[in-house]
PDB file of C-alpha atoms in Angstrom:
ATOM      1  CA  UNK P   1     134.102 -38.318 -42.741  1.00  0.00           C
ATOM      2  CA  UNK P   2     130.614 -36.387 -41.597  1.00  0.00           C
ATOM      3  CA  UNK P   3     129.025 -38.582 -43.984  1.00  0.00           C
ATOM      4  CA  UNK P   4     131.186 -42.085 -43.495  1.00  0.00           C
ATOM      5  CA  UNK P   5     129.129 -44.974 -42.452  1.00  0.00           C
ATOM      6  CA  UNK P   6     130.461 -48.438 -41.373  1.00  0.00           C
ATOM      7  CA  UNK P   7     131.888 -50.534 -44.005  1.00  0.00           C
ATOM      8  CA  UNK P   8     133.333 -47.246 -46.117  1.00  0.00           C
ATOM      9  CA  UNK P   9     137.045 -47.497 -47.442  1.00  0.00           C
ATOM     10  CA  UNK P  10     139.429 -44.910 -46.690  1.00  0.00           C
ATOM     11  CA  UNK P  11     143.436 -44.844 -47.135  1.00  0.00           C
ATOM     12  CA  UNK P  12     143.587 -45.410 -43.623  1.00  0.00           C
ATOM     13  CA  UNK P  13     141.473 -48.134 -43.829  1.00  0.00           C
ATOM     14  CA  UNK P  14     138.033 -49.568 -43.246  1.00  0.00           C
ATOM     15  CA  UNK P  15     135.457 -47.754 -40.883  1.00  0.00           C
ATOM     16  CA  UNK P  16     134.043 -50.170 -38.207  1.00  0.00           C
ATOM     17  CA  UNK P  17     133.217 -49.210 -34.800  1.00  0.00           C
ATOM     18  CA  UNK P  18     132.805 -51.253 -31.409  1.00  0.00           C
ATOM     19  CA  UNK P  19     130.523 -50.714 -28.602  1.00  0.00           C
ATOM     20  CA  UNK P  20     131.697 -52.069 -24.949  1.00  0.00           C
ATOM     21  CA  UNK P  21     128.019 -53.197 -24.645  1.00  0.00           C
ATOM     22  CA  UNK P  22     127.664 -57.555 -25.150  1.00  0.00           C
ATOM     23  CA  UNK P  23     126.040 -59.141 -28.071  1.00  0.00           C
ATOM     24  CA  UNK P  24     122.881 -60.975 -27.144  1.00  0.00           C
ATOM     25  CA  UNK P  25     122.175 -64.138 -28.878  1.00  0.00           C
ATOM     26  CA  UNK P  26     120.407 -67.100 -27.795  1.00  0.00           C
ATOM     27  CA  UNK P  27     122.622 -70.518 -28.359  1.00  0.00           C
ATOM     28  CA  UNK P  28     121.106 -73.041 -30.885  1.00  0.00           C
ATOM     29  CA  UNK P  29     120.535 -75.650 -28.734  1.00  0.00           C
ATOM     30  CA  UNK P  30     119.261 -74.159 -25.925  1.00  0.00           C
ATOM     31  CA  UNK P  31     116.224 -71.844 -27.861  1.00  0.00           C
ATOM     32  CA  UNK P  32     113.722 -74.536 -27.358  1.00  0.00           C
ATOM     33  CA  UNK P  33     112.281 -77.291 -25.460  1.00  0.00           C
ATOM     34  CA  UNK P  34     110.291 -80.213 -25.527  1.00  0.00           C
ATOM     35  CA  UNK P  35     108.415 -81.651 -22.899  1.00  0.00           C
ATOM     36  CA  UNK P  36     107.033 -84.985 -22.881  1.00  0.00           C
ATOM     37  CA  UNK P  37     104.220 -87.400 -21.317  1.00  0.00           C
ATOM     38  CA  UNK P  38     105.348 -89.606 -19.833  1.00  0.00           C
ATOM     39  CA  UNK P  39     108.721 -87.925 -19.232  1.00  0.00           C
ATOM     40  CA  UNK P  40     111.140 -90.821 -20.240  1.00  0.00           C
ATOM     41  CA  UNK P  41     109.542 -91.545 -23.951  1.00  0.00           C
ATOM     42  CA  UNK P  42     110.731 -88.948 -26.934  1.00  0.00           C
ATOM     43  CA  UNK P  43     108.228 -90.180 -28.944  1.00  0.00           C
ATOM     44  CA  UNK P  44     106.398 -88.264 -31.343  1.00  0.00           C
ATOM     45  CA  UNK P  45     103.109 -89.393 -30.059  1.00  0.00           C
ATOM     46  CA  UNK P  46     104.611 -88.341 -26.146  1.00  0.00           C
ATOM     47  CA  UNK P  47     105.104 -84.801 -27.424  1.00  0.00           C
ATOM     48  CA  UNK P  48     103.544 -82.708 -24.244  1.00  0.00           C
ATOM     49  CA  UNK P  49     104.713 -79.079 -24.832  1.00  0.00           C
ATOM     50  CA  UNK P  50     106.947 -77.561 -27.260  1.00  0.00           C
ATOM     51  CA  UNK P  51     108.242 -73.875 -26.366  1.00  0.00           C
ATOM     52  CA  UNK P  52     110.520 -71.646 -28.282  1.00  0.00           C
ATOM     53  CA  UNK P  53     112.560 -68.575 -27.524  1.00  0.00           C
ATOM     54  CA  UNK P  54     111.928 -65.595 -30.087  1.00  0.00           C
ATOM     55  CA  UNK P  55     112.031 -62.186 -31.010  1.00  0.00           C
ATOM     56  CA  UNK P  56     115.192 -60.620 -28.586  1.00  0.00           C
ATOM     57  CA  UNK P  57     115.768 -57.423 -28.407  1.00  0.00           C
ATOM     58  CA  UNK P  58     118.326 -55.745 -26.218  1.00  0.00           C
ATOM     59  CA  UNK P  59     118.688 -51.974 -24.813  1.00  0.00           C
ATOM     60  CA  UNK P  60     122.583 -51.224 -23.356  1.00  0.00           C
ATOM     61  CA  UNK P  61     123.301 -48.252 -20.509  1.00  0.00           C
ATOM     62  CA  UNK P  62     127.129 -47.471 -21.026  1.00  0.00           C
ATOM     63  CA  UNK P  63     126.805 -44.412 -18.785  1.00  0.00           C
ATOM     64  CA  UNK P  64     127.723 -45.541 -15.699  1.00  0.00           C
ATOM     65  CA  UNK P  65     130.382 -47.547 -14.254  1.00  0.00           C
ATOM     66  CA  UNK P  66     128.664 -51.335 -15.236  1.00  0.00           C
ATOM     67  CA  UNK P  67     127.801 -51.592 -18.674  1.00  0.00           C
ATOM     68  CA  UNK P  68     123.843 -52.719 -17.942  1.00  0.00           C
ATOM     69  CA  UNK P  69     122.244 -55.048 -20.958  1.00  0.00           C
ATOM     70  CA  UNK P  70     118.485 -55.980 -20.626  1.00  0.00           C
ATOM     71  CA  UNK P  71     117.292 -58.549 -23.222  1.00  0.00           C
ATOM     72  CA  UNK P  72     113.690 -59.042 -23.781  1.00  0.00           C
ATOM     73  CA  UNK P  73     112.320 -62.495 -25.443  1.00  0.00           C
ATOM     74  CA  UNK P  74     108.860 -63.792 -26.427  1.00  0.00           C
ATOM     75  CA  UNK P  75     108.000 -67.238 -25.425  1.00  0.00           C
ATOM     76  CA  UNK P  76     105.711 -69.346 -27.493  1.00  0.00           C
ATOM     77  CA  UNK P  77     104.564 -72.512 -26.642  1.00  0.00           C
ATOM     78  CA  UNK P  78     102.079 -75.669 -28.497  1.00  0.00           C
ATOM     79  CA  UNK P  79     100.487 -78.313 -26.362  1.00  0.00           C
ATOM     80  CA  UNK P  80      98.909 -81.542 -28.071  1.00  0.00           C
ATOM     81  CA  UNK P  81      96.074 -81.783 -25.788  1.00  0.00           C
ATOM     82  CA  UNK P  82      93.515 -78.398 -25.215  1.00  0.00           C
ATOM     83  CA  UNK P  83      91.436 -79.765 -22.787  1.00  0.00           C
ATOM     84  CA  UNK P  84      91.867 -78.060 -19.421  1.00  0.00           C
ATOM     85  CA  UNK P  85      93.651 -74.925 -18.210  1.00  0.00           C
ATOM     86  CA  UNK P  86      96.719 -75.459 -17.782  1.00  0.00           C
ATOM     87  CA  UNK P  87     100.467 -73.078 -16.285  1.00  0.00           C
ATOM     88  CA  UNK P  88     103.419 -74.382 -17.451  1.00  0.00           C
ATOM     89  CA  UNK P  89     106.638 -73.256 -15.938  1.00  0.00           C
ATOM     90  CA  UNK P  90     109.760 -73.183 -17.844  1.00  0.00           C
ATOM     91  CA  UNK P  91     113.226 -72.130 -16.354  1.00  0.00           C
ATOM     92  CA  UNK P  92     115.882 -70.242 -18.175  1.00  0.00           C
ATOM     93  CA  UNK P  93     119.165 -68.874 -17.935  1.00  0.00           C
ATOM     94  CA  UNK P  94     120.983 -65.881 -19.005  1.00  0.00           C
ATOM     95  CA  UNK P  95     125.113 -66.499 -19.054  1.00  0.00           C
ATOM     96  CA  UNK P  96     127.705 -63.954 -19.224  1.00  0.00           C
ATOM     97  CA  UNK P  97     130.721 -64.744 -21.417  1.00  0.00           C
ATOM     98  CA  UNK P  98     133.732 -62.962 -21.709  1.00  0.00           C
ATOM     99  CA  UNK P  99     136.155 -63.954 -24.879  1.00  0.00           C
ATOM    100  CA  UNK P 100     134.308 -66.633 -26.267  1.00  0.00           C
ATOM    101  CA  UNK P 101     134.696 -69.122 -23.216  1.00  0.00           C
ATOM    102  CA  UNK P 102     134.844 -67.558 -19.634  1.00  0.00           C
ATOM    103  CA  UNK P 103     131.422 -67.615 -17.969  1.00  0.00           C
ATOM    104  CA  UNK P 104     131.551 -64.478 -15.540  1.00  0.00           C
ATOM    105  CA  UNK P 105     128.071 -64.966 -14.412  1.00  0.00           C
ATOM    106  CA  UNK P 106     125.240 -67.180 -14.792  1.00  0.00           C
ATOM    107  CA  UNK P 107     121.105 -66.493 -13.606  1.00  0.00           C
ATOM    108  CA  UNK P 108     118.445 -68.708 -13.938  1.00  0.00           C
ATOM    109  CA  UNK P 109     114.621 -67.433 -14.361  1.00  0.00           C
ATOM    110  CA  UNK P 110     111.604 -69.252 -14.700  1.00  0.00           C
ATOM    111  CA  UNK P 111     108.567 -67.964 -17.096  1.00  0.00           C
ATOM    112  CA  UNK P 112     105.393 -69.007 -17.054  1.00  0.00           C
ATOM    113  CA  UNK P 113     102.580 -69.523 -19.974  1.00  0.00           C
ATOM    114  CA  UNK P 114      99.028 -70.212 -19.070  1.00  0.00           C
ATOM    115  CA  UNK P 115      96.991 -72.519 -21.652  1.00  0.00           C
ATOM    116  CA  UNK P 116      93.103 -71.700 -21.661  1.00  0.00           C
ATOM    117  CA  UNK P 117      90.789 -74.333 -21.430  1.00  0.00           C
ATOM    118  CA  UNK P 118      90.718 -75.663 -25.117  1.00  0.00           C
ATOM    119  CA  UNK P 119      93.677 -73.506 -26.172  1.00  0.00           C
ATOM    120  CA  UNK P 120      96.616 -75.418 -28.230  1.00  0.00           C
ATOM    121  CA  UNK P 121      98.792 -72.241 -28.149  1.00  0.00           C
ATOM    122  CA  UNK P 122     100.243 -69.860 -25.234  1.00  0.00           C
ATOM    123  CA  UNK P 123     103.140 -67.316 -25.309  1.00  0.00           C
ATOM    124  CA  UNK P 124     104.456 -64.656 -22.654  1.00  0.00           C
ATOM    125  CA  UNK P 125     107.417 -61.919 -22.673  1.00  0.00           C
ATOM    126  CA  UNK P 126     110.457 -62.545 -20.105  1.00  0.00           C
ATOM    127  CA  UNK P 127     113.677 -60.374 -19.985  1.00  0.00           C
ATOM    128  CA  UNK P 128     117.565 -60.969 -18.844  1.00  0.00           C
ATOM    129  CA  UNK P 129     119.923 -58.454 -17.218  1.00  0.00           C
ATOM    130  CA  UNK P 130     123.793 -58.465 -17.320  1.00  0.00           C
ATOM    131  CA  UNK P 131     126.276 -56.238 -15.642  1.00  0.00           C
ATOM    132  CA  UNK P 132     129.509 -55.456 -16.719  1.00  0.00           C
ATOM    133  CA  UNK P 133     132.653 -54.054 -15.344  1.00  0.00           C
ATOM    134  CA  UNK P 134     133.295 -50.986 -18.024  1.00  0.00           C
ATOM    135  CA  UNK P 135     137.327 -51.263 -17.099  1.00  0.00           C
ATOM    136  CA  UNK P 136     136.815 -55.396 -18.067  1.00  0.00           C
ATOM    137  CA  UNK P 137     134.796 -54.128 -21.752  1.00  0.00           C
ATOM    138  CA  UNK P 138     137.539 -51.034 -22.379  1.00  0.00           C
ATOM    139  CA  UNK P 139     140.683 -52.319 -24.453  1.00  0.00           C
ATOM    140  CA  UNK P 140     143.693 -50.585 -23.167  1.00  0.00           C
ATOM    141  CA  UNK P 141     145.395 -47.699 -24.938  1.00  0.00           C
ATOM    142  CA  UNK P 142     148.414 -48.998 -26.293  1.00  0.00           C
ATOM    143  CA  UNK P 143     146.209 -51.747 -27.971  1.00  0.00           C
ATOM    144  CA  UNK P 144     143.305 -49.688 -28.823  1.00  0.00           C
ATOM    145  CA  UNK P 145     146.567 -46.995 -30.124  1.00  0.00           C
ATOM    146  CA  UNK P 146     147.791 -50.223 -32.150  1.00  0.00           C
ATOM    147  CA  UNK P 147     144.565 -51.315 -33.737  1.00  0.00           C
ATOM    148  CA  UNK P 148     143.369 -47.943 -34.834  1.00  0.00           C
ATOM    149  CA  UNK P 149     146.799 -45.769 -35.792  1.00  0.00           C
ATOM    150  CA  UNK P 150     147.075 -44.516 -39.125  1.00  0.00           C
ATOM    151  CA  UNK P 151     148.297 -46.211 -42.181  1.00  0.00           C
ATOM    152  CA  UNK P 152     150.160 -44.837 -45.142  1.00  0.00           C
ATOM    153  CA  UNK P 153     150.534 -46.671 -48.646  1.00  0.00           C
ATOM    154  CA  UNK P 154     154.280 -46.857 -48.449  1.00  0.00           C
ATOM    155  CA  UNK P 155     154.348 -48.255 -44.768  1.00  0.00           C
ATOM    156  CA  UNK P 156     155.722 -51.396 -44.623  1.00  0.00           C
ATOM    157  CA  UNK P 157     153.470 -52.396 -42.066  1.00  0.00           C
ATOM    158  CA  UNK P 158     150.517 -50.827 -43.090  1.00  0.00           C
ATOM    159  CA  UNK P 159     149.155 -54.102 -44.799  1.00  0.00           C
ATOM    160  CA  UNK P 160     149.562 -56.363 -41.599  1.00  0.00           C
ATOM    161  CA  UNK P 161     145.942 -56.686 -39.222  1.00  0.00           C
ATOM    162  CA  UNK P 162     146.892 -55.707 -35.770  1.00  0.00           C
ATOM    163  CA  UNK P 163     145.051 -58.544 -35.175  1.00  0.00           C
ATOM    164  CA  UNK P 164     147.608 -60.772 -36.078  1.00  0.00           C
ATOM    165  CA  UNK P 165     149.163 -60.130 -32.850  1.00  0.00           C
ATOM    166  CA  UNK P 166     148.512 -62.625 -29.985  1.00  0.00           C
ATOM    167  CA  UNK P 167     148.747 -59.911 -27.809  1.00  0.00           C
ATOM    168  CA  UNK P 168     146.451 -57.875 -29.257  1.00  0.00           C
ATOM    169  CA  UNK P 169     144.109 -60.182 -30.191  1.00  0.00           C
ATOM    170  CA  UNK P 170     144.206 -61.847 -26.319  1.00  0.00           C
ATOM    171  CA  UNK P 171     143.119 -58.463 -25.558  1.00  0.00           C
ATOM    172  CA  UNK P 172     140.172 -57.730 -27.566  1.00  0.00           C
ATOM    173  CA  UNK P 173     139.183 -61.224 -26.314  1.00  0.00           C
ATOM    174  CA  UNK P 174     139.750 -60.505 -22.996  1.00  0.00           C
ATOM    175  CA  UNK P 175     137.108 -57.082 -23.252  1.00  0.00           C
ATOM    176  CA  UNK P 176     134.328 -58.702 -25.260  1.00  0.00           C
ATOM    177  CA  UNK P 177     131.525 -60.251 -23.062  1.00  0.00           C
ATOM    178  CA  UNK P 178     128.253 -61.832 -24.889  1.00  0.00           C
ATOM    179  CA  UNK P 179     125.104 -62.197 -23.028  1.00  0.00           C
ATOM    180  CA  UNK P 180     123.288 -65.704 -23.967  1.00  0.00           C
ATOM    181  CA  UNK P 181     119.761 -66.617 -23.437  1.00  0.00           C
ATOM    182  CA  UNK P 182     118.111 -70.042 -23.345  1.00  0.00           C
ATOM    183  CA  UNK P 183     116.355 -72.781 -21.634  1.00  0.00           C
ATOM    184  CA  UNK P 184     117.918 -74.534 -19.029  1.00  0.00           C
ATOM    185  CA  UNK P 185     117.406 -77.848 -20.186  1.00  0.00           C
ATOM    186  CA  UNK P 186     118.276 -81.215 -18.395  1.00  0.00           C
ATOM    187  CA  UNK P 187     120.990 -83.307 -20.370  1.00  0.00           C
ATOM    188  CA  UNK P 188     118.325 -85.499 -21.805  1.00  0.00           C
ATOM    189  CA  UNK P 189     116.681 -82.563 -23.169  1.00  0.00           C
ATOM    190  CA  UNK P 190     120.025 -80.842 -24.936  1.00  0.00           C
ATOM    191  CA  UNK P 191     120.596 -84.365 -26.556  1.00  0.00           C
ATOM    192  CA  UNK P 192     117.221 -84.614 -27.643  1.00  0.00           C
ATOM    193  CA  UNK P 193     117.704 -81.454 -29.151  1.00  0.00           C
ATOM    194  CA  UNK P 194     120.810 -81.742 -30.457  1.00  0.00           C
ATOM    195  CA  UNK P 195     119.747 -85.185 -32.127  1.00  0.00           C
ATOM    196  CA  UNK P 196     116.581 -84.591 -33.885  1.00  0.00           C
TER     197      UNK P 196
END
């Protein structure tokens, strides 16, 4: 098994492996926003500032007793009129799930882009840090004992996913967290978003 990589078939199974530390992700509606002039027209021709979320990267510390996440992000923004300098400020949260639906913790930033006089385009780095309890993102023995004992050919059981269990699937719910990243948009701007 020196040489096994994920994905490789054995008799015992297939090779996977988890890590305690959260996905990152940024959720579709929330990785950009549109800012208009005047602020109650969605208009094409009222089109202000349009900013998008890109390029994340994440670095995980599982040494210690919180599991620490940073996530980095560029910003890059479009404005339809250069003239002038110009900051615009544009908040953002970073949200803590745990098992697809319990937010454990939520933080809203703000990051800033500065326009140049006579400059259409902008964009900036910001980052996001999450903590998390390594006893809340470790599955227990007896499931972890479950999910990863050895199968034989000629056991009965060997064909059923220990996943199949409520039990154990409640429990690798219940110690994977995800760390999402995105504007913090009014509820005008999500349904503008999710309706164009």
């Amino acid at each position: 098994m020196g040489c096994a990589r994920e994905g490789d078939i054995f008799q015992t199974g297939i090779l996977t492996s988890y890590t305690a530390c959260p996905a990152v992700a940024i959720p579709a509606p929330t990785g950009d926003v549109t800012l208009f002039n005047p602020e109650n027209s969605t208009d094409a021709s009222a089109i202000d500032v349009v900013a998008n979320m890109t390029n994340v990267r994440s670095t995980c510390d599982e040494t210690g007793e919180n599991i620490v996440t940073t996530a980095s992000f560029d910003v890059q923004a479009r404005r339809s009129n250069a003239s002038g300098a110009r900051e615009v400020v544009l908040p953002y949260f970073a949200v803590v799930v745990q098992g697809n639906s319990n937010v454990t913790a939520k933080r809203v930033s703000r990051v800033s882009l500065r326009f140049e006089d006579g400059q259409y385009r902008a964009s900036t780095s910001a980052q996001a840090t999450s903590q998390v309890l390594r006893s809340a993102a470790t599955l227990p023995e007896d499931i972890r004992r479950q999910i990863t004992r050895e199968r034989r050919p000629n056991d009965p059981q060997a064909a059923i996913d220990p996943l199949s269990d409520p039990a154990v699937r409640a429990a690798v719910d219940r110690a994977r967290f995800e760390l999402f990243i995105g504007f913090e948009l009014t509820p005008e701007q999500l349904r503008y978003n999710a309706t164009r």
